[in-house]
């Protein structure tokens, strides 16, 4: 009997196919590691700084400079942000299957930078935008060439940013092996870089746009993106690059087709490959590996698949419930960027007699906290937890996601309690509470995001097989899109239900533009309940996923066989 039948299928090709910038085999002494990853973290901090400054203040430019209406401007911003998140899938696909992470970042970072430059040029030169409003406040909306230039600019930014985001995270992670305890540190560092970039964007860069004009603000974003590009290319000599793998989508599709075509075949416990171990979950996909009895001709790839293909298909299906459980989390994020800002607008924003805090700047509170907490988490909590659990990350990515999903419930509980307190003070006592009363809901959400967002990225990266890592990382960005979309649906649904069955009989909980007449606190309680139910749902799916045995062992032959032919081969090879 061949003792090499129990061959583990590697999830990471490690140094065997890793190359340097010239395409030569990489050397662990010179390539990869924390030094190389530091250049990628610089890219991430500067890139999010540039894109966040534009995204958070783009609606001001659309209304004041392009003279679009408020609804039109809001739709443009929504579509812009949504495009970034959805294009991340394209970036992940191109990175895994065609370009590799280094080339993908290089190409699309240049596209993003070009978009920023074009946007700042339009904001600066009067001929590239409509004339200012006249003395009677009559404004001419941008049309024709001016509109074309604007859309080309922002969608170059969206295309570039969307493709860069998942690729740069995977490229940084590629500098470490999956067994390295520094990999978890890297993922924590990515969130630190993200928090630092967001904080500077929401404070310094937004201030420049507000006080120096949008042309100066966009120019600063372009300059920051240029710094991001320079940071990335500065590490070229030190990067450990992974070559793109053949696309996984066609092989995975072949698994589903073959499994359907052989759906009537019997896949018993003996059909698990020679010495191979397979998950008891999603066993129907293993029918794609069954060889036809007595068939000596080579079967089509659409009828007979390798175990590796089935492994990939199983992983793709298995992670979908985990991903789905983060959508409610991002629905809560949408409230903090909309209704919570509206809460702040109805509160006392004075810090001193001469200085007021903009309500939108409350979004910076979590990032101020996180740039302190994230390093403490990695330097204190992780080593302590590692001694108890034995896990390199302290706690597993699934456990980390669960902690975050549990904490986010209390963000909405805090928001509901404080909104009731604020509205009662305004209506019953004619008092205006300080805006800092709603800071706890932002702080708690920031804590939960540190667990959920980082845990999700680490989970997708470490669970992926070759050819899937960047693509699965890009799926995390889709959760943002789905979360914001669900928020819009939920608001409309709540208004429709409560306007006929609840409230004061005039309208729904969120019907009126006057926040003192709305029942925002009840909406927050609803989100708190949904978040807790979502956490319970996550516990079920995470346990289901954790109970799946390792999907990394395949047979040397790579195919399952039908019961009869397997028994025949066992006799011939004297396998008991």
Coordinates of C-alpha atoms in Angstrom, one line a residue:
X1 CA 0.0 0.0 0.0
X2 CA 1.2 3.5 -0.8
X3 CA 1.9 5.3 2.4
X4 CA 1.7 8.6 0.7
X5 CA -2.0 8.5 0.2
X6 CA -2.6 10.8 3.3
X7 CA -1.3 14.0 1.7
X8 CA -2.4 17.2 3.3
X9 CA -3.6 19.8 0.8
X10 CA -1.8 23.1 1.7
X11 CA -3.9 26.2 2.1
X12 CA -0.8 28.3 1.5
X13 CA 2.0 27.7 -0.8
X14 CA 4.3 29.5 1.6
X15 CA 7.8 30.1 0.2
X16 CA 7.6 27.4 -2.5
X17 CA 6.0 29.7 -5.1
X18 CA 6.6 33.1 -3.5
X19 CA 8.8 35.3 -5.6
X20 CA 10.6 38.6 -5.3
X21 CA 10.0 41.6 -7.6
X22 CA 12.0 40.1 -10.4
X23 CA 10.2 36.8 -10.3
X24 CA 12.9 34.9 -8.6
X25 CA 12.2 32.6 -5.6
X26 CA 11.9 34.7 -2.5
X27 CA 14.4 34.4 0.4
X28 CA 12.8 34.6 3.9
X29 CA 15.9 36.4 5.2
X30 CA 15.3 39.4 2.8
X31 CA 11.7 39.2 1.7
X32 CA 8.5 39.4 3.7
X33 CA 8.0 39.9 7.4
X34 CA 7.1 43.0 9.4
X35 CA 9.4 45.3 7.4
X36 CA 7.7 44.6 4.1
X37 CA 4.2 44.8 5.7
X38 CA 5.0 48.2 7.2
X39 CA 5.1 49.7 3.7
X40 CA 1.6 48.2 3.0
X41 CA 0.3 49.6 6.2
X42 CA 1.5 53.1 5.1
X43 CA -0.5 52.6 1.9
X44 CA -3.6 51.6 3.8
X45 CA -3.4 54.6 6.2
X46 CA -2.9 57.2 3.5
X47 CA -5.4 55.6 1.1
X48 CA -8.3 55.5 3.6
X49 CA -7.3 59.1 4.7
X50 CA -7.7 60.3 1.1
X51 CA -10.9 58.5 0.2
X52 CA -12.7 59.2 3.6
X53 CA -12.0 62.9 3.3
X54 CA -13.6 63.0 -0.2
X55 CA -16.5 60.6 0.7
X56 CA -17.6 62.4 3.9
X57 CA -17.7 65.9 2.3
X58 CA -18.6 65.1 -1.3
X59 CA -22.2 66.1 -0.9
X60 CA -21.1 69.6 0.0
X61 CA -19.2 69.9 -3.3
X62 CA -22.2 68.5 -5.2
X63 CA -24.6 71.0 -3.8
X64 CA -22.4 74.2 -3.5
X65 CA -20.2 73.8 -6.6
X66 CA -22.0 71.5 -9.0
X67 CA -25.5 72.9 -7.9
X68 CA -27.1 69.5 -7.9
X69 CA -30.3 69.1 -5.8
X70 CA -30.1 67.5 -2.4
X71 CA -31.8 64.2 -3.4
X72 CA -29.7 63.9 -6.6
X73 CA -26.5 64.7 -4.6
X74 CA -27.4 62.1 -1.9
X75 CA -27.9 59.4 -4.6
X76 CA -24.6 60.3 -6.2
X77 CA -22.8 59.8 -2.9
X78 CA -24.6 56.6 -2.1
X79 CA -23.8 55.2 -5.5
X80 CA -20.2 56.3 -5.2
X81 CA -19.7 54.5 -1.8
X82 CA -21.7 51.5 -3.0
X83 CA -19.5 51.2 -6.1
X84 CA -16.3 51.1 -4.0
X85 CA -17.5 48.2 -1.9
X86 CA -18.9 46.2 -4.9
X87 CA -15.9 46.8 -7.1
X88 CA -13.8 45.2 -4.3
X89 CA -15.1 41.8 -5.7
X90 CA -13.5 42.7 -9.1
X91 CA -10.2 43.6 -7.4
X92 CA -10.2 40.3 -5.4
X93 CA -10.9 38.3 -8.6
X94 CA -8.2 40.0 -10.7
X95 CA -5.7 39.8 -7.8
X96 CA -6.2 36.0 -7.2
X97 CA -6.5 34.8 -10.8
X98 CA -4.7 37.2 -13.1
X99 CA -2.6 40.0 -11.8
X100 CA -1.4 39.1 -8.3
X101 CA -1.8 41.4 -5.3
X102 CA 1.3 43.6 -6.1
X103 CA 0.3 44.4 -9.7
X104 CA -3.3 44.9 -8.8
X105 CA -2.4 47.5 -6.1
X106 CA 0.1 49.2 -8.4
X107 CA -2.3 49.6 -11.4
X108 CA -5.4 50.6 -9.5
X109 CA -3.6 52.9 -7.0
X110 CA -2.5 54.9 -10.1
X111 CA -6.1 54.9 -11.4
X112 CA -7.3 56.2 -8.0
X113 CA -4.6 58.8 -7.8
X114 CA -5.5 60.0 -11.3
X115 CA -9.1 60.3 -10.3
X116 CA -8.2 62.5 -7.3
X117 CA -6.1 64.7 -9.5
X118 CA -8.9 65.2 -12.1
X119 CA -11.4 65.9 -9.3
X120 CA -9.2 68.6 -7.7
X121 CA -8.5 70.1 -11.2
X122 CA -12.3 70.4 -11.8
X123 CA -12.8 72.0 -8.4
X124 CA -10.0 74.5 -9.1
X125 CA -10.6 75.7 -12.7
X126 CA -13.9 77.6 -13.2
X127 CA -14.3 76.5 -16.8
X128 CA -14.6 72.8 -15.6
X129 CA -17.7 73.5 -13.4
X130 CA -20.9 75.6 -13.6
X131 CA -20.7 79.3 -12.8
X132 CA -21.4 80.5 -9.2
X133 CA -24.9 81.3 -8.2
X134 CA -26.0 84.9 -9.0
X135 CA -27.1 87.6 -6.5
X136 CA -30.6 86.2 -6.5
X137 CA -29.4 82.7 -5.5
X138 CA -30.3 81.4 -9.0
X139 CA -27.9 78.5 -9.7
X140 CA -27.1 76.6 -12.9
X141 CA -26.8 72.9 -12.5
X142 CA -23.7 71.2 -14.0
X143 CA -24.4 69.6 -17.4
X144 CA -22.5 68.3 -20.4
X145 CA -18.8 68.2 -20.2
X146 CA -18.7 69.4 -16.6
X147 CA -20.8 66.5 -15.5
X148 CA -18.8 64.0 -17.7
X149 CA -15.5 65.1 -16.1
X150 CA -17.0 64.8 -12.6
X151 CA -18.3 61.3 -13.2
X152 CA -15.1 60.1 -14.8
X153 CA -13.1 61.5 -11.8
X154 CA -15.2 60.0 -9.0
X155 CA -15.6 56.6 -10.7
X156 CA -11.9 56.4 -11.4
X157 CA -11.5 57.0 -7.6
X158 CA -14.2 54.3 -6.9
X159 CA -12.7 51.8 -9.3
X160 CA -9.2 52.3 -7.9
X161 CA -10.1 52.3 -4.3
X162 CA -12.4 49.3 -4.6
X163 CA -9.7 47.2 -6.3
X164 CA -6.9 48.4 -4.0
X165 CA -8.6 47.7 -0.7
X166 CA -8.8 43.9 -0.6
X167 CA -5.6 43.5 -2.6
X168 CA -3.5 45.6 -0.2
X169 CA -4.8 43.7 2.8
X170 CA -3.9 40.3 1.2
X171 CA -0.6 41.6 0.0
X172 CA 0.4 42.6 3.5
X173 CA -0.8 39.3 4.9
X174 CA 1.2 37.5 2.2
X175 CA 4.4 38.8 3.9
X176 CA 3.8 36.2 6.6
X177 CA 3.1 32.5 6.7
X178 CA -0.2 31.2 7.9
X179 CA 1.6 29.6 10.8
X180 CA 3.2 32.9 11.9
X181 CA 2.0 34.4 15.1
X182 CA 2.7 37.8 13.5
X183 CA -0.1 37.3 11.1
X184 CA -2.7 38.2 13.8
X185 CA -0.6 41.2 14.8
X186 CA -0.7 42.4 11.1
X187 CA -4.5 42.2 11.0
X188 CA -4.6 44.3 14.2
X189 CA -2.2 46.7 12.7
X190 CA -4.4 47.1 9.6
X191 CA -7.2 48.3 11.8
X192 CA -4.9 50.6 13.6
X193 CA -3.8 52.1 10.2
X194 CA -7.5 52.3 9.2
X195 CA -8.5 54.1 12.4
X196 CA -5.6 56.5 12.2
X197 CA -6.4 57.4 8.6
X198 CA -10.1 57.9 9.3
X199 CA -9.4 60.1 12.3
X200 CA -7.1 62.4 10.4
X201 CA -9.6 62.5 7.5
X202 CA -12.5 63.4 9.8
X203 CA -10.6 66.1 11.5
X204 CA -7.7 67.7 9.6
X205 CA -8.7 67.0 6.0
X206 CA -12.3 67.9 6.5
X207 CA -11.2 71.1 8.2
X208 CA -9.0 72.0 5.2
X209 CA -12.0 71.4 2.9
X210 CA -14.3 73.5 5.0
X211 CA -11.9 76.5 5.5
X212 CA -9.8 76.5 2.4
X213 CA -12.2 75.4 -0.3
X214 CA -13.0 72.1 -1.9
X215 CA -10.3 72.5 -4.6
X216 CA -7.7 72.7 -1.8
X217 CA -9.3 69.8 0.0
X218 CA -9.4 67.6 -3.0
X219 CA -5.8 68.6 -3.8
X220 CA -4.8 67.5 -0.3
X221 CA -6.5 64.1 -0.9
X222 CA -4.6 63.8 -4.1
X223 CA -1.3 64.5 -2.3
X224 CA -2.1 62.0 0.4
X225 CA -2.9 59.4 -2.2
X226 CA 0.4 60.1 -3.9
X227 CA 2.1 59.5 -0.5
X228 CA 0.2 56.2 -0.3
X229 CA 1.5 55.2 -3.7
X230 CA 5.0 56.1 -2.7
X231 CA 4.8 54.2 0.5
X232 CA 3.8 51.1 -1.4
X233 CA 6.4 51.2 -4.2
X234 CA 9.1 51.9 -1.6
X235 CA 8.8 48.4 -0.3
X236 CA 9.1 46.7 -3.7
X237 CA 12.6 45.2 -3.0
X238 CA 11.3 43.6 0.2
X239 CA 8.0 42.2 -0.8
X240 CA 7.2 38.5 -0.8
X241 CA 4.9 38.2 -3.8
X242 CA 2.6 35.3 -4.6
X243 CA 1.9 34.4 -8.2
X244 CA -1.8 34.5 -9.3
X245 CA -3.5 31.1 -9.3
X246 CA -5.9 29.7 -11.9
X247 CA -9.4 31.1 -11.5
X248 CA -11.4 29.2 -8.9
X249 CA -14.8 30.1 -10.3
X250 CA -14.9 27.7 -13.2
X251 CA -13.6 24.7 -11.2
X252 CA -16.2 25.5 -8.4
X253 CA -19.0 25.7 -11.0
X254 CA -17.8 22.4 -12.4
X255 CA -18.3 20.9 -8.9
X256 CA -22.0 22.0 -8.8
X257 CA -22.6 20.8 -12.3
X258 CA -21.0 17.4 -11.7
X259 CA -22.7 16.9 -8.4
X260 CA -26.1 17.6 -10.0
X261 CA -25.4 15.2 -12.9
X262 CA -24.3 12.5 -10.4
X263 CA -27.0 13.3 -7.9
X264 CA -28.4 9.7 -8.0
X265 CA -25.0 8.1 -7.3
X266 CA -24.4 6.6 -3.8
X267 CA -21.7 8.4 -1.9
X268 CA -21.2 6.2 1.2
X269 CA -18.7 6.6 4.0
X270 CA -16.2 4.4 2.0
X271 CA -16.2 7.0 -0.8
X272 CA -13.9 9.5 0.9
X273 CA -10.8 9.1 -1.1
X274 CA -7.9 6.8 -0.4
X275 CA -7.0 7.6 3.2
X276 CA -8.7 11.0 2.8
X277 CA -10.9 12.7 5.4
X278 CA -13.9 14.8 4.4
X279 CA -16.4 16.9 6.1
X280 CA -19.7 15.3 6.9
X281 CA -21.3 18.7 6.0
X282 CA -22.2 19.4 2.4
X283 CA -21.7 15.8 1.4
X284 CA -23.8 16.1 -1.7
X285 CA -20.9 18.0 -3.3
X286 CA -18.7 14.9 -3.0
X287 CA -20.8 13.2 -5.7
X288 CA -18.8 15.3 -8.1
X289 CA -15.8 13.1 -7.3
X290 CA -17.4 9.8 -8.0
X291 CA -15.9 7.9 -10.9
X292 CA -18.2 6.0 -13.1
X293 CA -18.0 2.2 -12.6
X294 CA -16.2 0.4 -15.4
X295 CA -15.6 3.6 -17.3
X296 CA -12.1 3.6 -18.6
X297 CA -12.4 6.7 -20.7
X298 CA -11.4 10.0 -19.2
X299 CA -14.4 11.9 -18.0
X300 CA -15.0 15.6 -18.7
X301 CA -14.1 18.1 -15.9
X302 CA -17.8 18.9 -15.9
X303 CA -18.6 15.4 -14.8
X304 CA -15.6 14.4 -12.6
X305 CA -13.9 16.8 -10.3
X306 CA -10.9 16.6 -8.0
X307 CA -11.2 16.6 -4.3
X308 CA -9.4 20.0 -4.2
X309 CA -12.2 21.5 -6.3
X310 CA -14.8 20.1 -3.8
X311 CA -12.8 21.5 -0.9
X312 CA -13.0 25.0 -2.5
X313 CA -16.7 24.7 -3.2
X314 CA -17.3 23.6 0.4
X315 CA -15.4 26.5 1.9
X316 CA -17.2 29.0 -0.3
X317 CA -20.6 27.7 0.8
X318 CA -19.5 27.3 4.4
X319 CA -18.4 30.9 4.9
X320 CA -21.6 32.5 3.5
X321 CA -23.6 32.2 6.8
X322 CA -20.7 33.8 8.7
X323 CA -20.6 36.7 6.2
X324 CA -24.4 37.1 6.3
X325 CA -24.3 37.5 10.1
X326 CA -22.3 40.7 9.7
X327 CA -24.9 42.5 7.6
X328 CA -27.0 43.6 10.7
X329 CA -23.8 44.8 12.2
X330 CA -23.3 47.2 9.3
X331 CA -26.9 48.2 9.4
X332 CA -26.1 49.6 12.9
X333 CA -23.1 51.4 11.4
X334 CA -25.5 53.1 9.0
X335 CA -27.5 54.5 11.9
X336 CA -24.4 56.0 13.5
X337 CA -23.6 57.8 10.2
X338 CA -27.2 59.1 9.7
X339 CA -29.7 59.2 12.6
X340 CA -27.0 59.6 15.3
X341 CA -25.7 62.6 13.5
X342 CA -29.2 63.9 13.4
X343 CA -29.4 63.3 17.2
X344 CA -26.2 65.4 17.6
X345 CA -27.7 68.2 15.6
X346 CA -30.5 68.6 18.1
X347 CA -28.1 68.8 21.1
X348 CA -25.8 71.4 22.6
X349 CA -22.6 71.3 20.5
X350 CA -20.8 74.0 22.4
X351 CA -17.5 73.0 23.9
X352 CA -16.5 76.5 24.8
X353 CA -18.3 79.8 24.1
X354 CA -16.5 80.2 20.8
X355 CA -16.1 76.6 19.6
X356 CA -18.7 74.1 18.6
X357 CA -18.1 70.5 17.6
X358 CA -19.7 69.5 14.3
X359 CA -22.2 66.6 14.8
X360 CA -20.6 64.6 12.0
X361 CA -17.3 64.7 13.9
X362 CA -18.7 62.4 16.5
X363 CA -17.7 59.6 14.1
X364 CA -14.1 60.4 15.0
X365 CA -14.7 59.4 18.7
X366 CA -14.3 55.7 18.1
X367 CA -11.1 56.2 16.1
X368 CA -9.5 58.3 18.9
X369 CA -10.2 55.4 21.3
X370 CA -9.1 52.7 18.9
X371 CA -5.7 54.1 18.1
X372 CA -5.0 53.6 21.8
X373 CA -6.9 50.3 22.4
X374 CA -5.7 48.3 19.3
X375 CA -2.0 48.4 20.3
X376 CA -3.0 47.5 23.9
X377 CA -5.1 44.6 22.6
X378 CA -2.2 43.2 20.6
X379 CA 0.5 43.7 23.2
X380 CA -1.4 42.8 26.4
X381 CA -4.6 40.8 25.7
X382 CA -3.3 38.6 22.9
X383 CA -0.3 37.2 24.8
X384 CA -2.4 36.7 27.9
X385 CA -5.2 34.9 26.0
X386 CA -2.6 32.9 24.0
X387 CA -1.3 31.3 27.3
X388 CA -4.9 30.2 28.1
X389 CA -6.2 29.1 24.7
X390 CA -3.0 28.2 22.9
X391 CA -4.2 30.0 19.8
X392 CA -1.7 32.3 18.1
X393 CA -4.3 35.1 17.9
X394 CA -5.3 34.8 21.5
X395 CA -8.8 33.9 20.5
X396 CA -9.9 32.5 17.2
X397 CA -11.3 34.7 14.4
X398 CA -14.8 33.2 14.9
X399 CA -14.7 34.0 18.6
X400 CA -13.5 37.5 17.8
X401 CA -16.4 38.1 15.4
X402 CA -18.8 36.8 18.1
X403 CA -17.5 39.2 20.7
X404 CA -18.0 42.1 18.3
X405 CA -21.6 41.0 17.3
X406 CA -22.4 40.8 21.0
X407 CA -21.1 44.2 21.9
X408 CA -22.9 46.0 19.1
X409 CA -26.2 45.2 20.8
X410 CA -25.2 47.5 23.6
X411 CA -24.3 50.3 21.2
X412 CA -28.0 50.5 20.2
X413 CA -29.2 50.0 23.8
X414 CA -27.1 53.0 24.8
X415 CA -28.4 55.0 21.8
X416 CA -32.0 54.2 22.7
X417 CA -31.7 55.1 26.3
X418 CA -30.0 58.4 25.5
X419 CA -32.4 59.3 22.8
X420 CA -35.3 58.9 25.2
X421 CA -33.5 61.0 27.8
X422 CA -32.7 63.7 25.1
X423 CA -36.3 63.9 23.8
X424 CA -37.9 64.0 27.2
X425 CA -35.5 66.8 28.2
X426 CA -36.3 68.8 25.1
X427 CA -40.1 68.3 25.2
X428 CA -40.8 68.2 29.0
X429 CA -38.1 70.4 30.5
X430 CA -37.1 72.6 27.5
X431 CA -33.5 71.6 28.0
X432 CA -30.9 70.8 25.4
X433 CA -28.5 68.1 26.5
X434 CA -24.8 68.2 25.7
X435 CA -23.8 66.3 22.5
X436 CA -21.3 64.2 24.6
X437 CA -24.3 62.3 26.1
X438 CA -24.4 60.2 22.9
X439 CA -20.7 59.6 22.7
X440 CA -21.0 56.1 24.5
X441 CA -22.9 54.6 21.5
X442 CA -20.0 55.6 19.2
X443 CA -17.4 54.3 21.7
X444 CA -19.2 50.9 22.2
X445 CA -19.6 50.5 18.4
X446 CA -15.9 51.3 17.9
X447 CA -15.0 48.5 20.3
X448 CA -17.3 46.1 18.6
X449 CA -15.9 47.0 15.2
X450 CA -12.4 46.3 16.3
X451 CA -13.5 42.7 17.1
X452 CA -15.8 42.1 14.2
X453 CA -14.1 43.8 11.3
X454 CA -10.6 42.5 12.0
X455 CA -11.9 39.1 13.0
X456 CA -13.8 38.8 9.7
X457 CA -10.8 39.7 7.6
X458 CA -8.6 37.3 9.4
X459 CA -11.2 34.5 9.2
X460 CA -11.6 34.9 5.4
X461 CA -7.9 35.1 4.7
X462 CA -6.9 32.1 6.9
X463 CA -9.7 29.8 5.8
X464 CA -9.1 30.4 2.1
X465 CA -7.5 28.0 -0.3
X466 CA -5.1 29.2 -3.0
X467 CA -6.8 31.3 -5.6
X468 CA -9.5 32.5 -3.2
X469 CA -7.8 34.5 -0.5
X470 CA -8.1 38.1 -1.9
X471 CA -11.5 37.4 -3.3
X472 CA -12.9 36.2 0.0
X473 CA -11.2 39.1 1.7
X474 CA -13.1 41.4 -0.7
X475 CA -16.4 39.8 0.3
X476 CA -16.1 41.6 3.7
X477 CA -16.6 44.9 1.9
X478 CA -19.9 43.7 0.4
X479 CA -21.2 43.4 3.9
X480 CA -21.1 47.2 4.1
X481 CA -23.2 47.6 1.0
X482 CA -25.8 45.1 2.1
X483 CA -25.9 46.6 5.6
X484 CA -26.6 50.1 4.3
X485 CA -29.1 48.8 1.8
X486 CA -30.9 46.9 4.6
X487 CA -30.9 50.1 6.6
X488 CA -32.9 51.8 3.9
X489 CA -35.3 48.9 3.6
X490 CA -35.7 48.7 7.4
X491 CA -36.5 52.4 7.8
X492 CA -39.1 52.3 5.0
X493 CA -40.6 49.1 6.5
X494 CA -40.7 50.5 10.0
X495 CA -42.4 53.7 8.9
X496 CA -45.0 51.7 6.9
X497 CA -45.9 49.4 9.8
X498 CA -45.8 51.9 12.6
X499 CA -47.8 54.5 10.7
X500 CA -50.8 52.2 10.6
X501 CA -50.4 50.2 13.8
X502 CA -48.5 52.4 16.2
X503 CA -47.1 55.7 17.1
X504 CA -49.3 58.7 17.6
X505 CA -51.5 58.1 14.6
X506 CA -49.9 60.8 12.5
X507 CA -47.0 59.0 11.1
X508 CA -44.4 56.3 11.7
X509 CA -41.6 56.2 14.1
X510 CA -39.2 58.0 11.7
X511 CA -41.8 59.8 9.6
X512 CA -41.2 63.5 10.6
X513 CA -38.1 65.5 9.9
X514 CA -38.4 66.9 13.4
X515 CA -36.5 64.4 15.6
X516 CA -38.4 65.5 18.7
X517 CA -41.6 64.2 17.1
X518 CA -40.1 61.0 15.9
X519 CA -39.7 57.8 17.9
X520 CA -36.1 57.2 17.2
X521 CA -35.5 55.5 20.5
X522 CA -38.0 52.8 19.6
X523 CA -36.2 52.3 16.3
X524 CA -32.9 51.9 18.2
X525 CA -34.5 49.3 20.5
X526 CA -35.6 47.4 17.5
X527 CA -32.1 47.4 16.2
X528 CA -30.8 46.3 19.6
X529 CA -33.2 43.3 19.5
X530 CA -32.3 42.5 15.9
X531 CA -28.6 42.7 16.8
X532 CA -29.0 40.3 19.8
X533 CA -31.1 37.8 17.7
X534 CA -28.4 38.1 15.0
X535 CA -25.8 37.2 17.6
X536 CA -27.7 34.1 18.6
X537 CA -28.0 33.2 14.9
X538 CA -24.2 33.7 14.6
X539 CA -23.6 31.3 17.5
X540 CA -25.4 28.6 15.6
X541 CA -23.5 29.1 12.4
X542 CA -20.1 29.6 14.0
X543 CA -20.6 26.3 15.9
X544 CA -21.7 24.6 12.7
X545 CA -18.6 25.8 11.0
X546 CA -16.3 24.9 13.9
X547 CA -17.6 21.4 14.0
X548 CA -16.6 20.8 10.3
X549 CA -13.5 18.6 10.4
X550 CA -10.4 19.8 8.5
X551 CA -11.1 20.2 4.8
X552 CA -7.4 20.1 4.0
X553 CA -6.8 16.4 3.5
X554 CA -7.2 14.9 0.0
X555 CA -6.1 11.7 -1.6
X556 CA -3.1 11.5 -3.9
X557 CA -5.3 10.4 -6.7
X558 CA -7.6 13.4 -6.2
X559 CA -10.9 11.6 -7.1
X560 CA -13.5 9.6 -5.2
X561 CA -14.6 6.4 -6.7
X562 CA -17.9 4.6 -6.8
X563 CA -18.5 1.9 -4.2
X564 CA -18.0 -1.0 -6.5
X565 CA -14.8 0.2 -8.2
X566 CA -13.3 1.3 -4.9
X567 CA -13.9 -2.1 -3.4
X568 CA -12.3 -3.7 -6.5
X569 CA -9.2 -1.5 -6.2
X570 CA -9.0 -2.2 -2.5
X571 CA -8.8 -6.0 -3.2
X572 CA -6.2 -5.4 -5.9
X573 CA -4.0 -3.3 -3.6
X574 CA -4.6 -5.5 -0.5
X575 CA -6.1 -2.6 1.4
X576 CA -8.2 -3.9 4.4

